[in-house]
Amino acid sequence: TEGLLTAQSQAPVATDNCGGTITYTKTSGSFAAGSCANAGTYTNTWIATDVCGNISEIFTQIITIEDTQVPVWSTESVALNVTLECSDTEGLTNAQAQAPVATDNCGGVITYTKTSGEFTRGDCDNSGTYTNTWTATDVCGNVSEVFTQIITIED
């Protein structure tokens, strides 16, 4: 936002062969979305007018906004890991229902994709793990690192 404010506050400078005061007229362009809602351009234009009413050619400024940063997980990496007794079906249901949260530098909607892992048997039939993973994708298609949850079942 600070960079955008700085870019929007810039202005060109014109000179006139006869000197005198030059007035500037800026036409601020509104945001035009590009390939996604958080990326696009602002196109601003200026004309300069000298004291005799002579008007310059149009000066054009294009401010390009990009969104190239991936969402970042705000849930701590091990926060969803849990160890349960094999008879704790309610605990397993609750653990499977948990989900991490991510944030995006440009805001907007984040889409989560969960891949549920199958039970992987441990030392005995009643022990093992479920490994679930998620990715977070922002509105511009930037995909986060994989978030992993390990649910350990003991007997």
PDB file of C-alpha atoms in Angstrom:
ATOM      1  CA  THR A   1       0.000   0.000   0.000  1.00  0.00           C
ATOM      2  CA  GLU A   2       2.839   2.386   0.786  1.00  0.00           C
ATOM      3  CA  GLY A   3       4.434   1.743  -2.609  1.00  0.00           C
ATOM      4  CA  LEU A   4       1.117   2.380  -4.345  1.00  0.00           C
ATOM      5  CA  LEU A   5       0.636   5.655  -2.441  1.00  0.00           C
ATOM      6  CA  THR A   6       4.151   6.732  -3.417  1.00  0.00           C
ATOM      7  CA  ALA A   7       3.567   5.855  -7.071  1.00  0.00           C
ATOM      8  CA  GLN A   8       0.196   7.647  -7.104  1.00  0.00           C
ATOM      9  CA  SER A   9       1.770  10.789  -5.642  1.00  0.00           C
ATOM     10  CA  GLN A  10       4.404  11.069  -8.366  1.00  0.00           C
ATOM     11  CA  ALA A  11       3.943  13.603 -11.146  1.00  0.00           C
ATOM     12  CA  PRO A  12       5.777  14.465 -14.356  1.00  0.00           C
ATOM     13  CA  VAL A  13       7.463  17.832 -14.941  1.00  0.00           C
ATOM     14  CA  ALA A  14       7.142  19.821 -18.186  1.00  0.00           C
ATOM     15  CA  THR A  15       9.107  22.800 -19.464  1.00  0.00           C
ATOM     16  CA  ASP A  16       7.928  25.617 -21.722  1.00  0.00           C
ATOM     17  CA  ASN A  17      10.098  27.374 -24.304  1.00  0.00           C
ATOM     18  CA  CYS A  18       8.854  30.781 -23.152  1.00  0.00           C
ATOM     19  CA  GLY A  19       8.999  30.113 -19.413  1.00  0.00           C
ATOM     20  CA  GLY A  20       6.146  31.022 -17.168  1.00  0.00           C
ATOM     21  CA  THR A  21       3.818  28.997 -15.039  1.00  0.00           C
ATOM     22  CA  ILE A  22       2.728  25.573 -16.204  1.00  0.00           C
ATOM     23  CA  THR A  23      -0.459  24.034 -14.862  1.00  0.00           C
ATOM     24  CA  TYR A  24      -0.967  20.300 -14.724  1.00  0.00           C
ATOM     25  CA  THR A  25      -4.190  18.357 -15.049  1.00  0.00           C
ATOM     26  CA  LYS A  26      -4.070  14.788 -13.763  1.00  0.00           C
ATOM     27  CA  THR A  27      -6.672  12.195 -14.659  1.00  0.00           C
ATOM     28  CA  SER A  28      -6.413   9.326 -12.166  1.00  0.00           C
ATOM     29  CA  GLY A  29      -7.302   5.928 -13.526  1.00  0.00           C
ATOM     30  CA  SER A  30      -9.201   3.436 -11.414  1.00  0.00           C
ATOM     31  CA  PHE A  31      -7.888  -0.060 -10.771  1.00  0.00           C
ATOM     32  CA  ALA A  32      -8.335  -2.388 -13.752  1.00  0.00           C
ATOM     33  CA  ALA A  33      -8.089  -6.016 -12.642  1.00  0.00           C
ATOM     34  CA  GLY A  34      -5.819  -8.238 -14.667  1.00  0.00           C
ATOM     35  CA  SER A  35      -5.754 -12.015 -14.626  1.00  0.00           C
ATOM     36  CA  CYS A  36      -6.972 -12.054 -10.994  1.00  0.00           C
ATOM     37  CA  ALA A  37      -8.648  -9.735  -8.513  1.00  0.00           C
ATOM     38  CA  ASN A  38      -5.417  -8.739  -6.712  1.00  0.00           C
ATOM     39  CA  ALA A  39      -3.361  -7.939  -9.812  1.00  0.00           C
ATOM     40  CA  GLY A  40      -3.871  -5.319 -12.495  1.00  0.00           C
ATOM     41  CA  THR A  41      -3.028  -1.726 -13.366  1.00  0.00           C
ATOM     42  CA  TYR A  42      -3.745   1.901 -12.627  1.00  0.00           C
ATOM     43  CA  THR A  43      -3.277   4.204 -15.622  1.00  0.00           C
ATOM     44  CA  ASN A  44      -2.886   7.907 -14.784  1.00  0.00           C
ATOM     45  CA  THR A  45      -2.514  10.664 -17.359  1.00  0.00           C
ATOM     46  CA  TRP A  46      -1.447  14.314 -17.221  1.00  0.00           C
ATOM     47  CA  ILE A  47      -1.523  17.243 -19.570  1.00  0.00           C
ATOM     48  CA  ALA A  48       0.503  20.387 -19.064  1.00  0.00           C
ATOM     49  CA  THR A  49      -0.817  23.800 -20.106  1.00  0.00           C
ATOM     50  CA  ASP A  50       1.313  26.941 -20.452  1.00  0.00           C
ATOM     51  CA  VAL A  51       0.167  30.512 -19.745  1.00  0.00           C
ATOM     52  CA  CYS A  52      -0.966  30.934 -23.363  1.00  0.00           C
ATOM     53  CA  GLY A  53      -3.209  27.850 -23.268  1.00  0.00           C
ATOM     54  CA  ASN A  54      -0.918  25.558 -25.265  1.00  0.00           C
ATOM     55  CA  ILE A  55      -1.503  21.949 -24.229  1.00  0.00           C
ATOM     56  CA  SER A  56       1.197  19.288 -24.105  1.00  0.00           C
ATOM     57  CA  GLU A  57       0.957  15.744 -25.379  1.00  0.00           C
ATOM     58  CA  ILE A  58      -0.543  13.316 -22.870  1.00  0.00           C
ATOM     59  CA  PHE A  59       1.902  11.904 -20.326  1.00  0.00           C
ATOM     60  CA  THR A  60       0.918   8.379 -19.229  1.00  0.00           C
ATOM     61  CA  GLN A  61       1.896   6.560 -16.045  1.00  0.00           C
ATOM     62  CA  ILE A  62       1.085   2.853 -15.683  1.00  0.00           C
ATOM     63  CA  ILE A  63       1.290   1.344 -12.196  1.00  0.00           C
ATOM     64  CA  THR A  64       1.316  -2.450 -12.384  1.00  0.00           C
ATOM     65  CA  ILE A  65       0.132  -4.375  -9.319  1.00  0.00           C
ATOM     66  CA  GLU A  66       1.297  -7.986  -8.951  1.00  0.00           C
ATOM     67  CA  ASP A  67       0.424 -10.765  -6.533  1.00  0.00           C
ATOM     68  CA  THR A  68       3.231 -13.303  -6.618  1.00  0.00           C
ATOM     69  CA  GLN A  69       3.512 -14.210  -2.925  1.00  0.00           C
ATOM     70  CA  VAL A  70       2.022 -17.458  -1.685  1.00  0.00           C
ATOM     71  CA  PRO A  71      -0.325 -17.638   1.302  1.00  0.00           C
ATOM     72  CA  VAL A  72       1.464 -18.309   4.596  1.00  0.00           C
ATOM     73  CA  TRP A  73       0.193 -20.627   7.307  1.00  0.00           C
ATOM     74  CA  SER A  74      -0.716 -18.756  10.484  1.00  0.00           C
ATOM     75  CA  THR A  75      -1.471 -22.037  12.276  1.00  0.00           C
ATOM     76  CA  GLU A  76       1.681 -23.358  13.942  1.00  0.00           C
ATOM     77  CA  SER A  77       3.078 -26.338  12.044  1.00  0.00           C
ATOM     78  CA  VAL A  78       2.466 -28.934  14.793  1.00  0.00           C
ATOM     79  CA  ALA A  79      -0.691 -27.393  16.261  1.00  0.00           C
ATOM     80  CA  LEU A  80      -3.055 -29.968  14.743  1.00  0.00           C
ATOM     81  CA  ASN A  81      -0.948 -33.035  15.558  1.00  0.00           C
ATOM     82  CA  VAL A  82      -2.542 -35.246  18.204  1.00  0.00           C
ATOM     83  CA  THR A  83      -2.029 -38.640  19.843  1.00  0.00           C
ATOM     84  CA  LEU A  84      -5.185 -40.599  20.702  1.00  0.00           C
ATOM     85  CA  GLU A  85      -6.104 -43.925  22.263  1.00  0.00           C
ATOM     86  CA  CYS A  86      -7.495 -46.346  19.670  1.00  0.00           C
ATOM     87  CA  SER A  87     -10.908 -46.342  21.406  1.00  0.00           C
ATOM     88  CA  ASP A  88     -11.249 -42.512  21.243  1.00  0.00           C
ATOM     89  CA  THR A  89     -13.481 -42.321  18.163  1.00  0.00           C
ATOM     90  CA  GLU A  90     -14.823 -38.897  19.181  1.00  0.00           C
ATOM     91  CA  GLY A  91     -11.263 -37.591  19.500  1.00  0.00           C
ATOM     92  CA  LEU A  92     -10.452 -38.965  16.035  1.00  0.00           C
ATOM     93  CA  THR A  93     -13.560 -37.331  14.563  1.00  0.00           C
ATOM     94  CA  ASN A  94     -12.633 -34.009  16.175  1.00  0.00           C
ATOM     95  CA  ALA A  95      -9.010 -34.250  14.991  1.00  0.00           C
ATOM     96  CA  GLN A  96     -10.122 -35.051  11.433  1.00  0.00           C
ATOM     97  CA  ALA A  97     -12.440 -32.002  11.486  1.00  0.00           C
ATOM     98  CA  GLN A  98      -9.659 -29.546  12.377  1.00  0.00           C
ATOM     99  CA  ALA A  99      -8.113 -27.362   9.698  1.00  0.00           C
ATOM    100  CA  PRO A 100      -5.212 -24.889   9.570  1.00  0.00           C
ATOM    101  CA  VAL A 101      -5.590 -21.201   8.653  1.00  0.00           C
ATOM    102  CA  ALA A 102      -3.458 -19.220   6.213  1.00  0.00           C
ATOM    103  CA  THR A 103      -3.109 -15.504   5.483  1.00  0.00           C
ATOM    104  CA  ASP A 104      -2.342 -13.749   2.217  1.00  0.00           C
ATOM    105  CA  ASN A 105      -0.321 -10.559   1.784  1.00  0.00           C
ATOM    106  CA  CYS A 106      -2.937  -9.084  -0.588  1.00  0.00           C
ATOM    107  CA  GLY A 107      -5.987 -10.268   1.330  1.00  0.00           C
ATOM    108  CA  GLY A 108      -8.916 -11.757  -0.472  1.00  0.00           C
ATOM    109  CA  VAL A 109     -10.319 -15.244  -0.487  1.00  0.00           C
ATOM    110  CA  ILE A 110      -8.102 -18.193   0.258  1.00  0.00           C
ATOM    111  CA  THR A 111      -9.174 -21.630  -0.962  1.00  0.00           C
ATOM    112  CA  TYR A 112      -8.083 -24.653   1.053  1.00  0.00           C
ATOM    113  CA  THR A 113      -7.503 -28.117  -0.401  1.00  0.00           C
ATOM    114  CA  LYS A 114      -7.355 -30.991   2.075  1.00  0.00           C
ATOM    115  CA  THR A 115      -5.956 -34.386   1.193  1.00  0.00           C
ATOM    116  CA  SER A 116      -7.105 -36.905   3.805  1.00  0.00           C
ATOM    117  CA  GLY A 117      -4.633 -39.667   4.527  1.00  0.00           C
ATOM    118  CA  GLU A 118      -5.600 -43.293   4.971  1.00  0.00           C
ATOM    119  CA  PHE A 119      -4.788 -45.146   8.181  1.00  0.00           C
ATOM    120  CA  THR A 120      -1.223 -46.474   8.131  1.00  0.00           C
ATOM    121  CA  ARG A 121      -0.805 -49.421  10.482  1.00  0.00           C
ATOM    122  CA  GLY A 122       1.855 -49.196  13.192  1.00  0.00           C
ATOM    123  CA  ASP A 123       3.328 -51.945  15.408  1.00  0.00           C
ATOM    124  CA  CYS A 124      -0.085 -53.580  15.867  1.00  0.00           C
ATOM    125  CA  ASP A 125      -3.456 -53.528  14.125  1.00  0.00           C
ATOM    126  CA  ASN A 126      -4.869 -50.916  16.534  1.00  0.00           C
ATOM    127  CA  SER A 127      -2.032 -48.406  16.298  1.00  0.00           C
ATOM    128  CA  GLY A 128      -0.751 -46.221  13.487  1.00  0.00           C
ATOM    129  CA  THR A 129      -1.219 -42.805  11.927  1.00  0.00           C
ATOM    130  CA  TYR A 130      -3.411 -40.698   9.699  1.00  0.00           C
ATOM    131  CA  THR A 131      -1.504 -38.012   7.802  1.00  0.00           C
ATOM    132  CA  ASN A 132      -3.644 -35.203   6.382  1.00  0.00           C
ATOM    133  CA  THR A 133      -2.281 -32.377   4.246  1.00  0.00           C
ATOM    134  CA  TRP A 134      -3.586 -29.014   3.072  1.00  0.00           C
ATOM    135  CA  THR A 135      -2.600 -26.352   0.605  1.00  0.00           C
ATOM    136  CA  ALA A 136      -3.911 -22.799   0.534  1.00  0.00           C
ATOM    137  CA  THR A 137      -4.424 -20.958  -2.758  1.00  0.00           C
ATOM    138  CA  ASP A 138      -5.009 -17.210  -3.066  1.00  0.00           C
ATOM    139  CA  VAL A 139      -7.209 -15.537  -5.697  1.00  0.00           C
ATOM    140  CA  CYS A 140      -4.240 -15.194  -8.056  1.00  0.00           C
ATOM    141  CA  GLY A 141      -3.452 -18.916  -7.969  1.00  0.00           C
ATOM    142  CA  ASN A 142      -0.406 -18.723  -5.678  1.00  0.00           C
ATOM    143  CA  VAL A 143      -0.183 -22.004  -3.735  1.00  0.00           C
ATOM    144  CA  SER A 144       1.212 -22.271  -0.202  1.00  0.00           C
ATOM    145  CA  GLU A 145       3.627 -24.818   1.128  1.00  0.00           C
ATOM    146  CA  VAL A 146       1.989 -28.051   2.284  1.00  0.00           C
ATOM    147  CA  PHE A 147       0.642 -28.085   5.844  1.00  0.00           C
ATOM    148  CA  THR A 148       0.793 -31.546   7.461  1.00  0.00           C
ATOM    149  CA  GLN A 149      -1.276 -32.937  10.324  1.00  0.00           C
ATOM    150  CA  ILE A 150      -0.318 -36.268  11.919  1.00  0.00           C
ATOM    151  CA  ILE A 151      -2.918 -38.072  14.013  1.00  0.00           C
ATOM    152  CA  THR A 152      -1.232 -40.850  15.977  1.00  0.00           C
ATOM    153  CA  ILE A 153      -3.362 -43.756  17.228  1.00  0.00           C
ATOM    154  CA  GLU A 154      -2.052 -45.798  20.169  1.00  0.00           C
ATOM    155  CA  ASP A 155      -3.222 -48.966  21.862  1.00  0.00           C
TER     156      ASP A 155
END
